[in-house]
mmCIF file of C-alpha atoms in Angstrom:
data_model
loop_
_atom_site.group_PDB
_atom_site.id
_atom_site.type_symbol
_atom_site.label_atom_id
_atom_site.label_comp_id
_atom_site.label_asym_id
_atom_site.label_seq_id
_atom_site.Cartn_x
_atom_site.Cartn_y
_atom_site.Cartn_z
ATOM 1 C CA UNK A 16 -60.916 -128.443 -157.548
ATOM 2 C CA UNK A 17 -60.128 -126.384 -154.392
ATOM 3 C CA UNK A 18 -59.057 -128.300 -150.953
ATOM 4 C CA UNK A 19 -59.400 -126.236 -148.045
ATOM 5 C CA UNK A 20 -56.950 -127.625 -144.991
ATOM 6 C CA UNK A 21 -58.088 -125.966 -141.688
ATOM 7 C CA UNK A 22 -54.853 -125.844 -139.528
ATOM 8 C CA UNK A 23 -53.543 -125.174 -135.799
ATOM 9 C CA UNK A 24 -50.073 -123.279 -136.019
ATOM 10 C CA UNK A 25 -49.097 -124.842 -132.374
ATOM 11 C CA UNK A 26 -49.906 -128.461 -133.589
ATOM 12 C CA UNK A 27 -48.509 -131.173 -134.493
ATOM 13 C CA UNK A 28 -50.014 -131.921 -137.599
ATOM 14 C CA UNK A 29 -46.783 -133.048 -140.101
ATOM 15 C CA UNK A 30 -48.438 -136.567 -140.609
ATOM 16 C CA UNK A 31 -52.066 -135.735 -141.593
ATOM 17 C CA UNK A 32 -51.069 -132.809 -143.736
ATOM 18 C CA UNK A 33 -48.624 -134.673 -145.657
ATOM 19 C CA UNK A 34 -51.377 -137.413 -145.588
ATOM 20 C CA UNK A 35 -54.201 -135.630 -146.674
ATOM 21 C CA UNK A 36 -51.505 -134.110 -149.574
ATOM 22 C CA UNK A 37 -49.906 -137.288 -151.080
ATOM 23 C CA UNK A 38 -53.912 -138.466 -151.370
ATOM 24 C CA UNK A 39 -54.778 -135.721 -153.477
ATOM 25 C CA UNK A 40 -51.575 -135.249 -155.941
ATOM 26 C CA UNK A 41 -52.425 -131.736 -156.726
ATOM 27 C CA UNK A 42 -51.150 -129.177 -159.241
ATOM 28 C CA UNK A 43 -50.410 -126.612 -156.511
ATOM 29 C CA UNK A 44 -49.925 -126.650 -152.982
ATOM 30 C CA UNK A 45 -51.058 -123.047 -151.397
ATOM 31 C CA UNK A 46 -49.965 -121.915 -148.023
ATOM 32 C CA UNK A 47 -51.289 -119.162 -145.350
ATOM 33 C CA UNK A 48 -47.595 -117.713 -145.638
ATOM 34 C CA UNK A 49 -45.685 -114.627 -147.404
ATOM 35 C CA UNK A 50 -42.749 -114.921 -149.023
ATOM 36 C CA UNK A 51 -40.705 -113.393 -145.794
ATOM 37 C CA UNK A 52 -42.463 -115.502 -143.390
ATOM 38 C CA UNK A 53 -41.735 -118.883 -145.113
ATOM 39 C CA UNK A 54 -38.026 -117.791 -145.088
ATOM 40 C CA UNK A 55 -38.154 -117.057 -141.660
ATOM 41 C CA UNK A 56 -39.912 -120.256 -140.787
ATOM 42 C CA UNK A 57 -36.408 -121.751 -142.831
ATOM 43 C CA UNK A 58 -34.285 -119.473 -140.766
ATOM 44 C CA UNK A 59 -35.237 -118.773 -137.696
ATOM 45 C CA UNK A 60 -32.242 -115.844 -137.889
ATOM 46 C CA UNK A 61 -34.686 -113.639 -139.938
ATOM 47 C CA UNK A 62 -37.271 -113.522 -137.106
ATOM 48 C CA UNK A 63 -39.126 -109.899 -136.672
ATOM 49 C CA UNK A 64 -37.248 -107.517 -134.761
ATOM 50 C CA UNK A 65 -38.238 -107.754 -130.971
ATOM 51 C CA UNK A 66 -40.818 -105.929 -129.400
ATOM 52 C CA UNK A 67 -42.934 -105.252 -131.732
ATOM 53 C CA UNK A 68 -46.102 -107.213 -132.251
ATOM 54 C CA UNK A 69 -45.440 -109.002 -134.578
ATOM 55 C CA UNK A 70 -42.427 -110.549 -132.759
ATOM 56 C CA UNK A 71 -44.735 -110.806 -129.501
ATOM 57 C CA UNK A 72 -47.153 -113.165 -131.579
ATOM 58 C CA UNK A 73 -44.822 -114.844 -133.151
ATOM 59 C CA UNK A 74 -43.338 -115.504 -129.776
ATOM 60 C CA UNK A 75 -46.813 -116.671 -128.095
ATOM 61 C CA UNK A 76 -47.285 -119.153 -130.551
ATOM 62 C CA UNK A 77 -43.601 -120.110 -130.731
ATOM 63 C CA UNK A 78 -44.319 -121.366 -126.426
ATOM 64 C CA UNK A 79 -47.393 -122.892 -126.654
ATOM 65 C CA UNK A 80 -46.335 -124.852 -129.863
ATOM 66 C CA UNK A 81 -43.379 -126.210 -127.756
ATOM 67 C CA UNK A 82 -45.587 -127.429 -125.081
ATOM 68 C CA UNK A 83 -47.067 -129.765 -128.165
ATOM 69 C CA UNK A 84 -43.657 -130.902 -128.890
ATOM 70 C CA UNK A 85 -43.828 -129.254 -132.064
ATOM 71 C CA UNK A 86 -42.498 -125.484 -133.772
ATOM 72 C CA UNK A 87 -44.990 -123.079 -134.778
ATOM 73 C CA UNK A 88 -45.408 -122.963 -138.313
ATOM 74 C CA UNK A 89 -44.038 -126.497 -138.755
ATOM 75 C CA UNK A 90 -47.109 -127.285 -140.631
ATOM 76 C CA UNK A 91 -46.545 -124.890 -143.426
ATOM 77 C CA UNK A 92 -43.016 -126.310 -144.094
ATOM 78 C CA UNK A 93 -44.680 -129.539 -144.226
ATOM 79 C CA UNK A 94 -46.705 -128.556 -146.505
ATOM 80 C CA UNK A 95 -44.367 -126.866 -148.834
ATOM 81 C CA UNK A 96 -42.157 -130.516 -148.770
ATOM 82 C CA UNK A 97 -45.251 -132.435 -149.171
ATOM 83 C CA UNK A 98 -45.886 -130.318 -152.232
ATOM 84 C CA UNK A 99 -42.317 -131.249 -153.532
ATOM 85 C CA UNK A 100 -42.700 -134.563 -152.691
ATOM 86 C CA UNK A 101 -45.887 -134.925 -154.776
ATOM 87 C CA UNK A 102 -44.224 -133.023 -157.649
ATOM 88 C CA UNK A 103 -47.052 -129.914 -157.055
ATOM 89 C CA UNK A 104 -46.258 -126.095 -157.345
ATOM 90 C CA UNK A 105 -45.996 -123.867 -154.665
ATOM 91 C CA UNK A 106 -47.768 -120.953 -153.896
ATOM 92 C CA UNK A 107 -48.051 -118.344 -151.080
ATOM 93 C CA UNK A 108 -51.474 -117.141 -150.257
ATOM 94 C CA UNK A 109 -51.541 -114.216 -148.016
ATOM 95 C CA UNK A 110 -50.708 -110.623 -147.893
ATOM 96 C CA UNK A 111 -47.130 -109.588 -146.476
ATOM 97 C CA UNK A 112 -47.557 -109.808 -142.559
ATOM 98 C CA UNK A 113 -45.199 -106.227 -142.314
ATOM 99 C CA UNK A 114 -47.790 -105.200 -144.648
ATOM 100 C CA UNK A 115 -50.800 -106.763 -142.238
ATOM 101 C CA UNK A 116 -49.820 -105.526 -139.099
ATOM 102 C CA UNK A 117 -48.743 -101.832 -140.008
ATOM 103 C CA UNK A 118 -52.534 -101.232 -141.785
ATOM 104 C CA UNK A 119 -53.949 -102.829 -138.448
ATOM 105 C CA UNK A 120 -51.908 -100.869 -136.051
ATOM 106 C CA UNK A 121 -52.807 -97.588 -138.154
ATOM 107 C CA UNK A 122 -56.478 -98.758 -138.647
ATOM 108 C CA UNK A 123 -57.122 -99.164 -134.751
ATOM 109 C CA UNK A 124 -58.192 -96.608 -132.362
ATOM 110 C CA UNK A 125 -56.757 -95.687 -128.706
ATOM 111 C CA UNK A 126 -59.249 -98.256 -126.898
ATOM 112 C CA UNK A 127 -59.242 -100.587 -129.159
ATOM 113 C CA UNK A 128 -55.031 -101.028 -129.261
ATOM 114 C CA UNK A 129 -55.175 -101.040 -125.654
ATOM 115 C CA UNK A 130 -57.826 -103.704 -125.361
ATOM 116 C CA UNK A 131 -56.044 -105.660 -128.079
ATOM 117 C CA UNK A 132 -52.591 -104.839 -126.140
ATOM 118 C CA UNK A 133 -53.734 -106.678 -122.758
ATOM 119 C CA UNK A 134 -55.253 -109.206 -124.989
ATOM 120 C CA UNK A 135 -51.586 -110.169 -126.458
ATOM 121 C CA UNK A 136 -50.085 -109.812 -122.928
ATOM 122 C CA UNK A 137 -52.624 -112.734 -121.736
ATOM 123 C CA UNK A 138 -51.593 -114.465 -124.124
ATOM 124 C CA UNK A 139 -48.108 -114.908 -122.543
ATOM 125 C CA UNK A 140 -49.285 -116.619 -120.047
ATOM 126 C CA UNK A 141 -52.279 -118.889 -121.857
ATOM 127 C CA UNK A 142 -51.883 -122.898 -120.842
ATOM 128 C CA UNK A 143 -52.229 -125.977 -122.998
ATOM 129 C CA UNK A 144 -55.204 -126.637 -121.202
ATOM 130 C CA UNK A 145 -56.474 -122.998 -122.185
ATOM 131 C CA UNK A 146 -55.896 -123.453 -125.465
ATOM 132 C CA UNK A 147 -57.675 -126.947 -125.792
ATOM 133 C CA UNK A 148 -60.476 -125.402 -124.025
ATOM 134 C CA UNK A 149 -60.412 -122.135 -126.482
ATOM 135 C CA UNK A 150 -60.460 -124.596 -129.430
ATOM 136 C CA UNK A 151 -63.378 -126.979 -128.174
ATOM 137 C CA UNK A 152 -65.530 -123.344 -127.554
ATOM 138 C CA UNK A 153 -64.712 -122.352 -131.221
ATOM 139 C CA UNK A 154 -65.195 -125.489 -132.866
ATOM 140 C CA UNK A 155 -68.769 -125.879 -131.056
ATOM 141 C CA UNK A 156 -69.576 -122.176 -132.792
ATOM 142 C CA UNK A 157 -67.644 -120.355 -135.023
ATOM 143 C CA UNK A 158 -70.047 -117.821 -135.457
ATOM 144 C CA UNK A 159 -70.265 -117.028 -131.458
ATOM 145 C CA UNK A 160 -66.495 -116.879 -131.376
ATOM 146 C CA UNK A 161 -66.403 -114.314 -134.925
ATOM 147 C CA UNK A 162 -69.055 -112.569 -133.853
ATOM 148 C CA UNK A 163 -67.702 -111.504 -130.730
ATOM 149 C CA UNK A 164 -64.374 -110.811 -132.395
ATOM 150 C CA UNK A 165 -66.402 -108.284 -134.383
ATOM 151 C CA UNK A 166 -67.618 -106.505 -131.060
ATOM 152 C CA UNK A 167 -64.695 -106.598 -129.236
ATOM 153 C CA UNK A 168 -62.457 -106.175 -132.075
ATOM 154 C CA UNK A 169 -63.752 -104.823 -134.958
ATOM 155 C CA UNK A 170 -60.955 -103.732 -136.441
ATOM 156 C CA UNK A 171 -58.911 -106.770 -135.794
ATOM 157 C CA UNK A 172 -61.081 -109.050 -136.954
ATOM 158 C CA UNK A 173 -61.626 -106.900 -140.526
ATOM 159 C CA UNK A 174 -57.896 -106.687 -141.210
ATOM 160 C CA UNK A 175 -56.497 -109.881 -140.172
ATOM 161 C CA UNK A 176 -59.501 -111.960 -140.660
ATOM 162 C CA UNK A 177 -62.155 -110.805 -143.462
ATOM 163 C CA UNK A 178 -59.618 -108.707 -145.594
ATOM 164 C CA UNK A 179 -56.626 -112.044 -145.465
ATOM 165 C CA UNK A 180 -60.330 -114.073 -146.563
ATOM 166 C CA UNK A 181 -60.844 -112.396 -149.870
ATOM 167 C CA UNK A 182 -57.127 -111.758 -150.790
ATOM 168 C CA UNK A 183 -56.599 -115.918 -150.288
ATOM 169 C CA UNK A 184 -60.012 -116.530 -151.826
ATOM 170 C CA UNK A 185 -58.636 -114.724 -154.594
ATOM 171 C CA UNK A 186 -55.768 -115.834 -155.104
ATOM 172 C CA UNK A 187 -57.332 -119.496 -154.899
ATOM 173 C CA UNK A 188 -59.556 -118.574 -157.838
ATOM 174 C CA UNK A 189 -56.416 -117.741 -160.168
ATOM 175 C CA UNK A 190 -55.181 -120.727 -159.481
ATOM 176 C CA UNK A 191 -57.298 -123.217 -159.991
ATOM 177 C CA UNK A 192 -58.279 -121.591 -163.213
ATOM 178 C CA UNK A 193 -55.007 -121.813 -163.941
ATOM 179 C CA UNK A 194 -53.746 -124.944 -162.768
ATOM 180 C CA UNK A 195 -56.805 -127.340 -162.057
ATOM 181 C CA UNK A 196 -56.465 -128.735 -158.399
ATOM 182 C CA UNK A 197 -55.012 -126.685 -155.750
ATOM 183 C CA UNK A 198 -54.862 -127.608 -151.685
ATOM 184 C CA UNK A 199 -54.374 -124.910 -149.731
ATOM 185 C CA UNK A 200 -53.261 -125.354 -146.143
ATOM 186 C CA UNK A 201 -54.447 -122.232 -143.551
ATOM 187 C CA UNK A 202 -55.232 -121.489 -140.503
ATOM 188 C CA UNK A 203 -59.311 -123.108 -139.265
ATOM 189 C CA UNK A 204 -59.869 -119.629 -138.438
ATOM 190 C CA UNK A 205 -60.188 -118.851 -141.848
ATOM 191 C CA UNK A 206 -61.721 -122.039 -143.270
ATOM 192 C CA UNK A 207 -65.892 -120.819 -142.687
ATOM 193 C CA UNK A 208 -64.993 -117.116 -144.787
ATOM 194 C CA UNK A 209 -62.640 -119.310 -147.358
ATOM 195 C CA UNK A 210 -65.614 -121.506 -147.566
ATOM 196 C CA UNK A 211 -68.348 -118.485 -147.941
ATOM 197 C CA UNK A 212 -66.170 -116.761 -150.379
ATOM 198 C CA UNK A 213 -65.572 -120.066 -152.709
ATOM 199 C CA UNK A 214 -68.971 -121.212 -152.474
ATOM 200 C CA UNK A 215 -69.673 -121.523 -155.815
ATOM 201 C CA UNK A 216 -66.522 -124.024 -156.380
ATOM 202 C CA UNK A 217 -68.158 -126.336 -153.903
ATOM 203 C CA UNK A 218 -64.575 -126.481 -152.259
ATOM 204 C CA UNK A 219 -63.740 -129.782 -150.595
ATOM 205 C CA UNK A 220 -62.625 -128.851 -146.463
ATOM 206 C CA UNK A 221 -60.227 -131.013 -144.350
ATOM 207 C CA UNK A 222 -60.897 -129.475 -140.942
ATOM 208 C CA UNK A 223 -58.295 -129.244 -137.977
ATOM 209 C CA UNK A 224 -60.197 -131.780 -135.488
ATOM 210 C CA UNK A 225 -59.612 -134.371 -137.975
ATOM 211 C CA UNK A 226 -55.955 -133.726 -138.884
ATOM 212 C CA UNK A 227 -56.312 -134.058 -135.072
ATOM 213 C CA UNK A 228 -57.492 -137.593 -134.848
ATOM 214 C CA UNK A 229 -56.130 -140.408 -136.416
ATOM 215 C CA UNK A 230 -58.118 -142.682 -139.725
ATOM 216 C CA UNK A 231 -60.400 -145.177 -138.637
ATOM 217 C CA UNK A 232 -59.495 -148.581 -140.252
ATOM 218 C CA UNK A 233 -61.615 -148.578 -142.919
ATOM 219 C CA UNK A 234 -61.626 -144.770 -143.740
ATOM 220 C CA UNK A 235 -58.566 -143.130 -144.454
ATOM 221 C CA UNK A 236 -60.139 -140.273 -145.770
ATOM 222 C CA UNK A 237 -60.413 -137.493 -142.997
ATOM 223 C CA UNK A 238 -61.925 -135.081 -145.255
ATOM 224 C CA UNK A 239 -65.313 -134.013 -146.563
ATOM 225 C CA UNK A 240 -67.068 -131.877 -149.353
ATOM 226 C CA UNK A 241 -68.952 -128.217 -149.036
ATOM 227 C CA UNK A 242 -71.915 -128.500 -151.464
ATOM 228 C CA UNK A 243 -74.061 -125.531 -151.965
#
């Protein structure tokens, strides 16, 4: 059985996701993380060198997670406890960001890094209230939002979003044949091609607007099940 946990990397979502793990009790707890990135998110020492984009990223979501009272990528070492906790194996899902973001830059053409380049410099300056706004427009239509990814950034959105898809959906494959019951906890950008990809498993999804909201009395569950 494969749990699908659609995240924000600027909330605060500790609670629900340790919630939502300690229900389940699973073999393996995957997370949207790289071996280097989890030790950076342990030691914030071993952050990318500055300047490059990576680091700029990193740094965006680093300021808007603060203005949630939170750190960015809190909920992945939540996750990896929570997975301790419950006695579960841990597992890292994704490619090596270094890895990522060198095939992207070298993948892109002159237009579309400089489109992409104002993008991240916006982003510097995106509010809370932006970002609520940004979520309630992608949460009303996925496909919209992806769709004009694809037009605007074609390139972008093949690297970090389709080609991260079928590496994780892999790797999610191996290890429930392997172990049984895995949860794995990624960003709710990538929950719809997770789902797509793992169709045929009839994967369970926990999605981010209900880590958001607090269990009604009477319903503790805040998840629900993909059927086919």
């Amino acid at each position: 059985m494969i749990t699908l946990v659609g995240v924000g990397h600027v909330f605060d979502l500790a609670s629900s996701i340790r919630r939502v793990i300690q229900e389940r009790r699973p073999a393996v707890v995957g997370v949207e993380l790289d071996p280097a990135r989890y030790a950076a998110l342990q030691s914030p020492e071993r952050r990318a060198p500055p300047f490059s984009v990576y680091a700029v990223l990193a740094y965006i979501q680093r300021r808007i997670a603060a203005e949630y009272g939170t750190q960015a990528g809190a909920e992945m070492v939540t996750a990896a406890k929570a997975a301790a906790e419950v006695g579960a194996g841990l597992a890292f899902l994704d490619l090596d960001s270094r890895m990522v973001i060198a095939r992207l830059m070298r993948a892109m053409t002159f237009r579309e890094k400089a489109r992409f380049a104002v993008s991240i410099l916006g982003g510097l300056f995106v509010s809370k209230k932006q970002v609520d706004a940004g979520l309630q427009k992608f949460e009303q239509n996925q496909g919209a939002f992806f769709d004009e990814l694809a037009r605007e950034f074609p390139t972008v959105k093949h690297v970090l979003i389709d080609e991260r898809n079928e590496h994780m959906a892999k790797a999610l494959r191996s290890l429930e044949a392997e172990h049984g019951s895995v949860v794995a906890v990624v960003g709710e950008g990538h929950i719809e091609g997770l789902r797509s990809l793992l169709a045929d498993r009839s994967p369970e999804l926990v999605r981010l607007r209900d880590l958001r909201e607090p269990p009604t009395a009477g319903n503790a569950s805040v998840a629900f099940s993909f059927r086919s």
